[in-house]
Short mmCIF file of C-alpha atoms and ligand atoms in Angstrom, two decimals:
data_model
loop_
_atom_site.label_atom_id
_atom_site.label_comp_id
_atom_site.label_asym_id
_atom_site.label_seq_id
_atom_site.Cartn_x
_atom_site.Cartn_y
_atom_site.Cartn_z
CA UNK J 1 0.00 0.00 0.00
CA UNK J 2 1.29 3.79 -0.73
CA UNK J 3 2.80 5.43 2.31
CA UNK J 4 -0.21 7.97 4.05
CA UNK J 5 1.78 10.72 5.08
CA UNK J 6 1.87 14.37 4.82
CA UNK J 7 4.93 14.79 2.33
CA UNK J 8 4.38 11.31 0.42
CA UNK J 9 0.55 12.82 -0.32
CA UNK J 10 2.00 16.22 -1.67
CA UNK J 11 4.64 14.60 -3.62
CA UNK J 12 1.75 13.04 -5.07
CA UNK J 13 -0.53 15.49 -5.19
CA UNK J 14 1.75 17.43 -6.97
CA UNK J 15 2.68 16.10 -9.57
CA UNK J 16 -0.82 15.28 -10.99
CA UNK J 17 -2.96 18.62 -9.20
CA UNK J 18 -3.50 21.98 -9.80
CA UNK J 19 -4.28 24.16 -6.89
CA UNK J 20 -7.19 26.62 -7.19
CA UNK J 21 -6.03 30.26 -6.45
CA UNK J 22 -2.58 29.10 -6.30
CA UNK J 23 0.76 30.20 -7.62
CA UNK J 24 1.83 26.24 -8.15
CA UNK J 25 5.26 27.70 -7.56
CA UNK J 26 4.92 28.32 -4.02
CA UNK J 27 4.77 24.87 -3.01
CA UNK J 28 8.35 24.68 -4.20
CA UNK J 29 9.03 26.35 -0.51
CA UNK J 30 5.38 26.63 1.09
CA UNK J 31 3.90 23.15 2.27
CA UNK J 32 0.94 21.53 1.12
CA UNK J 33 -1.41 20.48 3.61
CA UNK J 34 -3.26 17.07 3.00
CA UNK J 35 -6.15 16.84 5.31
CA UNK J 36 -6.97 12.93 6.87
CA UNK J 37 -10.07 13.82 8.81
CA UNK J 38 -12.46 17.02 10.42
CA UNK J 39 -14.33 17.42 13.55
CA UNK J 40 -15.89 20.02 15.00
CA UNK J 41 -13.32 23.22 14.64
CA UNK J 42 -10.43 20.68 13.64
CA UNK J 43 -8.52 19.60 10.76
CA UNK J 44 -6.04 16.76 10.91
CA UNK J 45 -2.89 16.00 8.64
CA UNK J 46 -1.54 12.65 7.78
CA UNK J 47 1.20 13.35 10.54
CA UNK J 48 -1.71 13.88 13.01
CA UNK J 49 -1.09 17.66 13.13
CA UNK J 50 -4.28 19.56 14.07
CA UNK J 51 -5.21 22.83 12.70
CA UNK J 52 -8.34 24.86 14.22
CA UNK J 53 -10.46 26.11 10.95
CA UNK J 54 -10.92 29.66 11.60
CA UNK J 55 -11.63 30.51 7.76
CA UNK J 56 -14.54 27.93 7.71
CA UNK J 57 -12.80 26.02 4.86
CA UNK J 58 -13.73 29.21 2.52
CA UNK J 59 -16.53 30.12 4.10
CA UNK J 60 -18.99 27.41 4.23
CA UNK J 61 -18.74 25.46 7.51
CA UNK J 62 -21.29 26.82 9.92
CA UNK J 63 -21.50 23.94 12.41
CA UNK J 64 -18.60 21.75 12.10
CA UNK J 65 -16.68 19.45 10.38
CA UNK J 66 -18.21 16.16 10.39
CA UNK J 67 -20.82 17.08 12.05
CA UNK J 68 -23.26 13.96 13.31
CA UNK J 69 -26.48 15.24 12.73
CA UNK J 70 -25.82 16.26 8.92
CA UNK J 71 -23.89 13.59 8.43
CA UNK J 72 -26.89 11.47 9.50
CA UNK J 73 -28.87 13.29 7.11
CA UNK J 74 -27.10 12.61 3.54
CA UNK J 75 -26.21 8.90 4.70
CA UNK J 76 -29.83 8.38 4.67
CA UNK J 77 -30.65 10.41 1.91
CA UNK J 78 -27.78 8.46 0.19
CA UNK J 79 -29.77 5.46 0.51
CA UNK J 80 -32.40 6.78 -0.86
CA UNK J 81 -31.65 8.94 -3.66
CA UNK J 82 -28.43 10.06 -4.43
CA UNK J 83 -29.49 12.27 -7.82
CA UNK J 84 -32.07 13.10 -10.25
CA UNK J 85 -32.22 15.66 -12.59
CA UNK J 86 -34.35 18.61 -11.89
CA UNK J 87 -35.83 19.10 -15.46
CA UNK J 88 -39.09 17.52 -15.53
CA UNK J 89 -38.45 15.74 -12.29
CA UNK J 90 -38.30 16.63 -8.93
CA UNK J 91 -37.73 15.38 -5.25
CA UNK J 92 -39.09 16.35 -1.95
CA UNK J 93 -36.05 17.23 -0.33
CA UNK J 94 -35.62 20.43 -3.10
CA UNK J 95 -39.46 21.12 -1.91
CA UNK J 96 -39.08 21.12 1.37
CA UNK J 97 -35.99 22.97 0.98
CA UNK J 98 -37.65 25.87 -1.19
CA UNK J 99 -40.36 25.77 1.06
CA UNK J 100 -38.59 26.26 4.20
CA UNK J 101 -36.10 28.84 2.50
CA UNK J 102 -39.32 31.30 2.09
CA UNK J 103 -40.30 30.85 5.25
CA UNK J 104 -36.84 32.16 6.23
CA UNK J 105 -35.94 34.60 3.67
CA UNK J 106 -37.00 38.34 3.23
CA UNK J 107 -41.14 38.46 2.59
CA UNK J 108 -41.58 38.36 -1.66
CA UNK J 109 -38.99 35.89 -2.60
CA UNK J 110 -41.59 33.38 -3.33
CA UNK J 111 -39.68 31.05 -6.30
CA UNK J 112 -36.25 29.23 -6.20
CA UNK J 113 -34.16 28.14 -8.41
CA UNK J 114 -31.48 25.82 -7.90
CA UNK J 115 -27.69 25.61 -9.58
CA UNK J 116 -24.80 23.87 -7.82
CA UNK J 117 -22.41 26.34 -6.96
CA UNK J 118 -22.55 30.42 -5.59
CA UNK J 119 -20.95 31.70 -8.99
CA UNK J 120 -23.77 29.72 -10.97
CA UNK J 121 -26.63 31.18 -8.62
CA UNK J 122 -25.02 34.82 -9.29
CA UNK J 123 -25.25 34.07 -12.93
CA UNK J 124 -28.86 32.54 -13.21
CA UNK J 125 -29.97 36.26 -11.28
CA UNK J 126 -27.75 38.34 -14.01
CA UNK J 127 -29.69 36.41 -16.82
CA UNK J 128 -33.21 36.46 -14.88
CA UNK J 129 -32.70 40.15 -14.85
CA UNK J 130 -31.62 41.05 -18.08
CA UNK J 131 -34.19 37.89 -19.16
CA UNK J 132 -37.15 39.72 -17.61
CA UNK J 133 -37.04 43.02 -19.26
CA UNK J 134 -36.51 41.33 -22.55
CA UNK J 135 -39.22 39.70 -22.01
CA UNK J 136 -41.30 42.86 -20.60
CA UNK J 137 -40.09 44.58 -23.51
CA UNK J 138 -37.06 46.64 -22.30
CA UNK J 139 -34.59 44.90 -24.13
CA UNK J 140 -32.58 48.20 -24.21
CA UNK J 141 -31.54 47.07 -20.47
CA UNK J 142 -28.29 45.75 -20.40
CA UNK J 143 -26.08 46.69 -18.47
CA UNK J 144 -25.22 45.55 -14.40
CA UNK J 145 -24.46 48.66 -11.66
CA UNK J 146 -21.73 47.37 -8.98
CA UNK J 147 -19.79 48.48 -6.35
CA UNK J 148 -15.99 48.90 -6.57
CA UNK J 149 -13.91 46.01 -4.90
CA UNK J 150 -16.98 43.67 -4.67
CA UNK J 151 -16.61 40.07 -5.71
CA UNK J 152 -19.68 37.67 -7.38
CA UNK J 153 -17.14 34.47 -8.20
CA UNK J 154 -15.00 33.89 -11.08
CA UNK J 155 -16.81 32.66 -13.70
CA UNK J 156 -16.44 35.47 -16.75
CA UNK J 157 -20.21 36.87 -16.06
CA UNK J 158 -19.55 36.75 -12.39
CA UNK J 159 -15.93 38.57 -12.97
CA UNK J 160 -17.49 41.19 -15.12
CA UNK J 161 -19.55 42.70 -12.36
CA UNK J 162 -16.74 42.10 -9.82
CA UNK J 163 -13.93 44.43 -9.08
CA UNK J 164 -10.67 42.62 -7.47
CA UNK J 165 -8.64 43.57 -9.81
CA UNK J 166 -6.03 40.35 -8.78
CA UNK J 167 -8.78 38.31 -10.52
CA UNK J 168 -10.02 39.74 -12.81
CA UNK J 169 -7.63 42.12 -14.50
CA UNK J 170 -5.84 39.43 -16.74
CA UNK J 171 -9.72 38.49 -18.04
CA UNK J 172 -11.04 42.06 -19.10
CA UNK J 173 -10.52 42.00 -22.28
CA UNK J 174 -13.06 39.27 -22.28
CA UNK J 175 -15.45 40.45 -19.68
CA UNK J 176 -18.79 42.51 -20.48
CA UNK J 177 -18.47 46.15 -19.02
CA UNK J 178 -20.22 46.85 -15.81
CA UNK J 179 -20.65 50.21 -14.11
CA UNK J 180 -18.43 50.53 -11.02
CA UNK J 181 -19.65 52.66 -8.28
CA UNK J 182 -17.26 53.81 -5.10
CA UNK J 183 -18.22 51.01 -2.38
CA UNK J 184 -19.64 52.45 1.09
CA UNK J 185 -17.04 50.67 2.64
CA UNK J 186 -16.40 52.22 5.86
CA UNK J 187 -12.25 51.83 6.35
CA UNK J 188 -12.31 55.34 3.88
CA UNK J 189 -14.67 56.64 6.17
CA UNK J 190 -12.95 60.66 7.65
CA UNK J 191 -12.40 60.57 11.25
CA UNK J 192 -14.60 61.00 13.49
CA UNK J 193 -17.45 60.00 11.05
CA UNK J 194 -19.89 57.39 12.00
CA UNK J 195 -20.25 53.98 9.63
CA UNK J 196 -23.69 54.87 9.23
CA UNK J 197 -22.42 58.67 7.87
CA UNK J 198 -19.95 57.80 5.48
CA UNK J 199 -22.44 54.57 4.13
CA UNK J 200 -24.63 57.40 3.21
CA UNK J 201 -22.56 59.76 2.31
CA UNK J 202 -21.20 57.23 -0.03
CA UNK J 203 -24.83 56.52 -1.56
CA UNK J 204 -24.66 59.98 -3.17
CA UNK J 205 -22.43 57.93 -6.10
CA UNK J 206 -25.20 55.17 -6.57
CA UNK J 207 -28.11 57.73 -7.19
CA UNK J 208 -25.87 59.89 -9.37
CA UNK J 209 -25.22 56.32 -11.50
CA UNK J 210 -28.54 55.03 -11.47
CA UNK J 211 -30.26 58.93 -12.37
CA UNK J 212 -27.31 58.59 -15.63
CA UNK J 213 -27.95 54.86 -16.50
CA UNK J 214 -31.00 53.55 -15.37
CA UNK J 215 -32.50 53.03 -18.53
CA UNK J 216 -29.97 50.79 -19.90
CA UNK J 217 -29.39 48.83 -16.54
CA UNK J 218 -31.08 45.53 -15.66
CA UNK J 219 -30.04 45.67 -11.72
CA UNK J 220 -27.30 46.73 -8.99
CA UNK J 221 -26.01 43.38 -7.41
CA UNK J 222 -23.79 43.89 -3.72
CA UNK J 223 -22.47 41.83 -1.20
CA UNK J 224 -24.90 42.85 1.71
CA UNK J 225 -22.68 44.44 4.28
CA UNK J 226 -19.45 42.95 4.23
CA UNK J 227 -17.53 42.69 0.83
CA UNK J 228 -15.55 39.42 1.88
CA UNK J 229 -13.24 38.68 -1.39
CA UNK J 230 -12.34 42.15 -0.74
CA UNK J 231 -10.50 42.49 1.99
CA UNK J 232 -13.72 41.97 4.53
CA UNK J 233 -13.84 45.84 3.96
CA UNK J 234 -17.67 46.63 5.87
CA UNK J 235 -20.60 49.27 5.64
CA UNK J 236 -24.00 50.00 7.19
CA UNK J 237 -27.08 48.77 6.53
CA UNK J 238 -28.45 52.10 5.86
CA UNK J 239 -26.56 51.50 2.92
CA UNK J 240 -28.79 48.87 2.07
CA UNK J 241 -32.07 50.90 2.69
CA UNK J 242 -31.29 53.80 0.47
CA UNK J 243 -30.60 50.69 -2.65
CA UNK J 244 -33.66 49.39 -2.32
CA UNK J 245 -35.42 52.85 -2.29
CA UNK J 246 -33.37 53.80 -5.28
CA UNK J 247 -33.35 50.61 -7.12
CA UNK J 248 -37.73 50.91 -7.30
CA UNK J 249 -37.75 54.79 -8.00
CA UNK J 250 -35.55 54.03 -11.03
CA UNK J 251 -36.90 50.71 -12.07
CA UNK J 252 -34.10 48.57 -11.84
CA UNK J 253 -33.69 45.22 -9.68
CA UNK J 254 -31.57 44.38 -6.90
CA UNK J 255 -29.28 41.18 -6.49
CA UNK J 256 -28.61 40.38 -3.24
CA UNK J 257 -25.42 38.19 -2.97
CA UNK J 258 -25.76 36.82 0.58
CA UNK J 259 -23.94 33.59 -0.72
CA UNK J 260 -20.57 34.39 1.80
CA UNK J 261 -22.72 36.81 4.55
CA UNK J 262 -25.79 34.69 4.75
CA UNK J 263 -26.72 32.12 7.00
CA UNK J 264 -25.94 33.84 9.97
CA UNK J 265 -22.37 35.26 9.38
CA UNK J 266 -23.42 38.72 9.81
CA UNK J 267 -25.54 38.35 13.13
CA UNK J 268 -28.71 37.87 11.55
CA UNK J 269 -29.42 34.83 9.35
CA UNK J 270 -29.51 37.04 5.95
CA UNK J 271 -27.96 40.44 6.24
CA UNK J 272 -30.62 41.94 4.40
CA UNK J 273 -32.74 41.42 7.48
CA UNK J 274 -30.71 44.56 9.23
CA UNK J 275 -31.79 46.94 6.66
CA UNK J 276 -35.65 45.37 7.00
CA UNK J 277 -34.99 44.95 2.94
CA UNK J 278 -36.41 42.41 0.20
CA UNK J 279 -34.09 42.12 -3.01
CA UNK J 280 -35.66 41.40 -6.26
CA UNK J 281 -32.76 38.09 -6.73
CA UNK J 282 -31.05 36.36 -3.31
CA UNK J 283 -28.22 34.42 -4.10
CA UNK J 284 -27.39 31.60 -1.77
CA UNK J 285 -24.49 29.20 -1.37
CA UNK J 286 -21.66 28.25 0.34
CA UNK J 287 -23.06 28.12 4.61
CA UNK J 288 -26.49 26.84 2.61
CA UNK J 289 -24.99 23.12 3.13
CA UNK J 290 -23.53 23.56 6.20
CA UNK J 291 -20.46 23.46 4.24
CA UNK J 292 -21.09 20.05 2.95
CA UNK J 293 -21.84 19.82 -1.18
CA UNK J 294 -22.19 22.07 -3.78
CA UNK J 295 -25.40 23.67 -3.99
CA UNK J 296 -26.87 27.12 -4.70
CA UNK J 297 -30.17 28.77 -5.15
CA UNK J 298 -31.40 32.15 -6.88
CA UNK J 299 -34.44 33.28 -4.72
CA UNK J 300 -36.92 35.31 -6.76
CA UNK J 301 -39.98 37.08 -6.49
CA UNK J 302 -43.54 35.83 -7.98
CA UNK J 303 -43.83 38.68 -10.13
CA UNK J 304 -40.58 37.69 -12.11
CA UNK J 305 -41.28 34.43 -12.17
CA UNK J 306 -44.65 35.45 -14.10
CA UNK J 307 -42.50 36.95 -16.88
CA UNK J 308 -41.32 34.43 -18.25
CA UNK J 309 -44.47 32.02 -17.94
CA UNK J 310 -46.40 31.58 -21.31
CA UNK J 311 -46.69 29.09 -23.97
CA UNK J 312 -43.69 27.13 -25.18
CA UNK J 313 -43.63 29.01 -28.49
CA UNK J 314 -43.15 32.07 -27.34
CA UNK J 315 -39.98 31.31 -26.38
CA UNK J 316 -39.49 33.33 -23.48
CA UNK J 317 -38.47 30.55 -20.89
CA UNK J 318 -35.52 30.55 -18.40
CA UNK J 319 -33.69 27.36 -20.27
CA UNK J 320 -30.34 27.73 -17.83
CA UNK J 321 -29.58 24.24 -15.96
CA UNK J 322 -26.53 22.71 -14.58
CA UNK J 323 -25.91 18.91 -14.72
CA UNK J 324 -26.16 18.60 -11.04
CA UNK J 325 -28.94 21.10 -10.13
CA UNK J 326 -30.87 20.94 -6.27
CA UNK J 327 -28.61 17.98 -6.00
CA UNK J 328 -30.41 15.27 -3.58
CA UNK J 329 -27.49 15.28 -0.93
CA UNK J 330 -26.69 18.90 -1.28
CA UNK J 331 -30.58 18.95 -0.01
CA UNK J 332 -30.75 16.98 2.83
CA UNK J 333 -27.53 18.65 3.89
CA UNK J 334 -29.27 21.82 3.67
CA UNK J 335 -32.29 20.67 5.32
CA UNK J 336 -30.47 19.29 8.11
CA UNK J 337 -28.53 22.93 8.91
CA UNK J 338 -32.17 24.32 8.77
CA UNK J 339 -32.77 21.97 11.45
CA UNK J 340 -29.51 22.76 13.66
CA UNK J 341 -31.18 27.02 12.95
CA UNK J 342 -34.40 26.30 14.44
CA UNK J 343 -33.79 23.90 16.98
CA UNK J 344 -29.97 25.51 19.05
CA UNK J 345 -30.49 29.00 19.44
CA UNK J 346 -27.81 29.68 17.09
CA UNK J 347 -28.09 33.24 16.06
CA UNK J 348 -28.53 34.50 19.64
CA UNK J 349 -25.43 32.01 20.60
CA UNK J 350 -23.21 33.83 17.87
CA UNK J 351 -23.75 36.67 19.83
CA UNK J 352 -22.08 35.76 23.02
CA UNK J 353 -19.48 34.19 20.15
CA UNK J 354 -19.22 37.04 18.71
CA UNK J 355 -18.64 39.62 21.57
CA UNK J 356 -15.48 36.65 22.77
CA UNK J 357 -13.94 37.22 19.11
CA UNK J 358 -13.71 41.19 19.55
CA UNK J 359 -13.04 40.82 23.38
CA UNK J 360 -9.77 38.39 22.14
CA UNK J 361 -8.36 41.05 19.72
CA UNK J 362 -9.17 43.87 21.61
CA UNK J 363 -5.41 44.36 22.99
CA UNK J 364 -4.11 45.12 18.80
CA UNK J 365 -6.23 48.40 18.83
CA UNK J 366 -3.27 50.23 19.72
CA UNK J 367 -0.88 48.06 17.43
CA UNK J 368 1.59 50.27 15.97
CA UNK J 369 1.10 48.11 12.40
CA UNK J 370 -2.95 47.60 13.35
CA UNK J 371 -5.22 50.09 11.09
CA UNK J 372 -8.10 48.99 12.00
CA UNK J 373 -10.10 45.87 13.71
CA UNK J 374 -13.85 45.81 12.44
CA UNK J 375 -16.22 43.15 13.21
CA UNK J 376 -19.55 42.34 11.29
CA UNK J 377 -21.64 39.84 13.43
CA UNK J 378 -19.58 36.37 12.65
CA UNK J 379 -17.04 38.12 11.09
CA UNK J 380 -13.80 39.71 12.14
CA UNK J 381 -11.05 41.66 10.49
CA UNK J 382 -7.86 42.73 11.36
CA UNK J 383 -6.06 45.17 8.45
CA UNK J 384 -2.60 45.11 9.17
CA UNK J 385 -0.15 47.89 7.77
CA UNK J 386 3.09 49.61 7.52
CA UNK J 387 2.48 52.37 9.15
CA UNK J 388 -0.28 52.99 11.45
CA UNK J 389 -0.80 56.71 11.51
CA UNK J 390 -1.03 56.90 7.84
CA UNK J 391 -2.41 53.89 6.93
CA UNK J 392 0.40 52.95 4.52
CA UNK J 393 -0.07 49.13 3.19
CA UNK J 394 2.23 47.32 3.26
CA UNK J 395 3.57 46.64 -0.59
CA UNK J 396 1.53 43.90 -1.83
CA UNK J 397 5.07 41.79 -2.99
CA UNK J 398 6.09 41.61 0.67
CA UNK J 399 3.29 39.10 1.03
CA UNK J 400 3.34 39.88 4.67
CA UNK J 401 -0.13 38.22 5.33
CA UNK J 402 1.77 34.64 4.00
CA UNK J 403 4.03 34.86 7.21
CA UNK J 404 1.03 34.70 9.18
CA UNK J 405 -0.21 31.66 7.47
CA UNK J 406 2.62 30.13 7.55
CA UNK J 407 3.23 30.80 10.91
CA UNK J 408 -0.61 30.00 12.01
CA UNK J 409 -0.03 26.17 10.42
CA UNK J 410 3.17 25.71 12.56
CA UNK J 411 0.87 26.01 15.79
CA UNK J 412 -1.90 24.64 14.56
CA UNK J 413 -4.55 27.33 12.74
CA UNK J 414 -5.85 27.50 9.59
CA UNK J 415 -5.89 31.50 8.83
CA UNK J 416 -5.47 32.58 5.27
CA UNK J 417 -5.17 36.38 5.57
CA UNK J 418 -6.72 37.88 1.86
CA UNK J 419 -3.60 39.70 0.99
CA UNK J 420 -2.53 41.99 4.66
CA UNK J 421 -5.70 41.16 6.03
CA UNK J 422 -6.34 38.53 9.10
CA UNK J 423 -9.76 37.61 9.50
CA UNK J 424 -11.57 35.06 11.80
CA UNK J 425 -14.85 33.52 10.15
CA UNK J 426 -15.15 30.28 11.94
CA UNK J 427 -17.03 27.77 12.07
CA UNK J 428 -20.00 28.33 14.55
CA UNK J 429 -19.30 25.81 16.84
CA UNK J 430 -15.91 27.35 18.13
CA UNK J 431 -15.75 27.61 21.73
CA UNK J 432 -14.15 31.19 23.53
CA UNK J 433 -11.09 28.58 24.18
CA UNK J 434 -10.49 28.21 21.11
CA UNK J 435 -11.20 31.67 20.02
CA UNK J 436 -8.15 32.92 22.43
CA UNK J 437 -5.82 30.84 21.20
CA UNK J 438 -6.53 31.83 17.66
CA UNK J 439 -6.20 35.26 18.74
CA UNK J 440 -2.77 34.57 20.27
CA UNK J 441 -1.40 32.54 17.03
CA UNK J 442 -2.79 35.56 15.07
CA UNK J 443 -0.80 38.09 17.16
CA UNK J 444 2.02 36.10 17.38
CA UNK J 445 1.48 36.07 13.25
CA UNK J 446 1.52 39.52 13.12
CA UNK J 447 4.48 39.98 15.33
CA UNK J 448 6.06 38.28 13.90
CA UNK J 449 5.11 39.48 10.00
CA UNK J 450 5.73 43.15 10.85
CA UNK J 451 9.21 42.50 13.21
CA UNK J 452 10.97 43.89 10.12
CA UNK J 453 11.09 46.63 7.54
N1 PMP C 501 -20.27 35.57 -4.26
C1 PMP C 501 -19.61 35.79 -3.12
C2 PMP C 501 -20.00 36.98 -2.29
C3 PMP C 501 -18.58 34.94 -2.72
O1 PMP C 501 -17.88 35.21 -1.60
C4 PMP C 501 -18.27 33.82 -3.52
C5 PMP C 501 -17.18 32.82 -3.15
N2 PMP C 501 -16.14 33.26 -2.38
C6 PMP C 501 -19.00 33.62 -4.70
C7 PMP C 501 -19.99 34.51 -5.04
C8 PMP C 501 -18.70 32.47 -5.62
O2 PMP C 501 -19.08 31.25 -5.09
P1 PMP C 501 -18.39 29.92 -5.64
O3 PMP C 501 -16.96 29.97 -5.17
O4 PMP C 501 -19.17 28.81 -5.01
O5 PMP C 501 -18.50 29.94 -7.12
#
């Protein structure tokens, strides 16, 4: 039998792998991490090293890894029905999951469709939007409003109305042109101004954009409080009001892509619910499984729905589908993290979770290479630069955040800074144990990342 351990497995895996968002290069120095087993907040190596998860695994573990009771659930819908296609067919687990998501969701988002992963349910709401007015004659909408440094996935549609430029400047010359708006994000904010200030200070762009363009635009699609991709930069949800007042004075939809702040990560289970806002498309993924399977959903809103419903030869249905759409498993996963919702208190837990994150962190405030520590519900950020005072970044080739990884992995964390910036997003089941030590690795991290010049 092949040897199982950690540097056998990467000599392996790299010589027949390529690495998502990787320079392949790196692992000439930078180790490769294969992962045996998960529970709870842990990861274990093939040496038995254990790393705490505090990134979620990208996002999408809310309650653990291996967790019993949704394990539970797709072994016995594994048994039963592993996949069907959703064309013509259906199963009760994509019912009951629809039915349960409306309950849940925003009032008006009364239709769901499924895809199978977030970038897919950000392109079915781009194409229902531009669909719809086609199909209520305004085919002279075309065009998508977006925020700068906002992130949708990285499919070319999804790229087009996202704005990192480290993924999607090499594309552009194949991307469709979106119109960028100046994000409300609240590390620009002057001092002494509130978040909810500059957010609507900042709105003074949007209506300018949407009184130039608003005949030729289909919809404004943001990342609901906290643009993750991008930095975990953060604004108010008064933000979020002033949209959706905007976006129905000037005829023009709103996507909602909740698919990294949903499910709780924000403090509420969707972060619309803090700005008492429906969106015209919700776009769900990643926390939907409980971290489990690939699955994603585009909520929408009866009213849509009815535009595209006629006879056959009119031609004006929605004919996207994906292979594996409102996959079985991907269900009952989904289903069963519904469950874990209604039945442990966990919004009001994430609270007390929440408040031990900030309290754990509070001592870098001061940090003379600290510019700022901002917390969204579930989410935590810690922007680290040169100089404090003047919030110089460090130069992106330093690839200071990397020390930190590196140095997390050596005692046993899994943080993945997004360029200088150290975030916690675990999973929810961390205890306020755990959530010290991460703090300690992470300040040891940056120590140790900004010891030199
Ligand atoms: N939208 C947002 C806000 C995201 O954070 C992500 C993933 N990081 C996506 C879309 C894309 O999802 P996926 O990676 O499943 O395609």
């Amino acid at each position: 039998m092949n040897q199982m351990d950690n540097s056998t497995l990467m000599q392996r895996d790299l010589k027949v792998l390529w690495h998502p968002c990787t320079q392949m290069k790196d692992h000439e120095t930078l180790p490769l991490i294969p992962i045996r087993r998960g529970e709870g907040v842990w990861l274990e190596d093939f040496d038995g090293n254990r790393y705490i998860d505090a990134i979620s695994s990208w996002w999408v573990n809310l309650f653990g890894h291996a967790n019993p009771r949704i394990n539970n659930a797709v072994k016995t819908q594994l048994d039963t029905l592993e996949h069907v296609l959703l064309a013509g067919f259906s199963h009760e687990p994509a019912i009951r999951l629809a039915e349960q998501l409306m309950q849940l969701t925003p009032p008006g988002l009364d239709r769901c469709f499924f895809a199978d992963n977030g970038s897919s349910a950000v392109e079915v709401a781009l194409k229902m939007s531009f669909h719809y007015w086609r199909n209520t004659g305004r085919s002279e909408k075309t065009r998508f409003i977006t925020l700068t440094n906002s992130y949708h996935g990285e499919t070319l549609g999804t790229l087009a109305v996202g704005d990192v430029a480290l993924y999607k400047e090499t594309y552009e010359p194949l991307l469709m042109k979106a119109i960028g708006v100046p994000s409300p994000d609240c590390f620009e904010r002057e001092p002494g101004e509130s978040w909810a200030e500059h957010s609507e200070k900042m709105f003074a762009h949007m209506e300018q954009a949407l009184v130039q363009h608003a005949g030729e635009v289909c919809a404004v699609i943001v990342e609901p409080l906290v643009q993750c991709a991008g930095n975990m930069r953060m604004y108010h949800p008064v933000y979020l009001q002033l949209l959706r007042d905007a976006c129905n004075r000037h005829n023009v939809h709103l996507i909602a892509d909740e698919i990294a702040v949903g499910f709780g990560r924000t403090g509420t289970l969707f972060a619309c619910e803090q700005a008492a806002i429906s969106p015209d498309f919700l776009c769900l993924s990643k926390g939907l499984t409980g971290g489990y399977l690939p699955l994603s959903l585009t909520l929408t809103s009866e009213s849509i729905y009815q535009a595209f419903y006629d006879d056959y030869e009119k031609l004006t249905a929605f004919l996207h589908s994906h292979s594996y759409t409102g996959n079985p498993l991907g269900c009952a996963a989904a289903l069963a993290t519904l469950d874990i919702f209604a039945s442990d208190n966990v919004i009001e837990n994430n609270q007390k979770t929440a408040k031990a994150m900030a309290e754990s962190v509070a001592h870098l405030t001061d940090h003379p290479h600290v510019a700022e520590i901002r917390q969204t519900g579930m989410i935590l950020a810690i922007e680290m630069v040169k100089e404090r005072s003047s919030r110089t970044p460090y130069p992106w080739q330093e690839r200071r955040g990397l020390r930190v990884y590196r140095h997390a992995l050596q005692r046993g964390a899994l943080l993945r800074p997004l360029g200088n910036v150290i975030y916690f997003m675990p999973p929810y089941v961390i205890t306020e144990e755990q959530i010290r030590q991460l703090a300690k690795i992470a300040t040891e991290g940056i120590e140790l990342a900004t010891s030199t010049d």
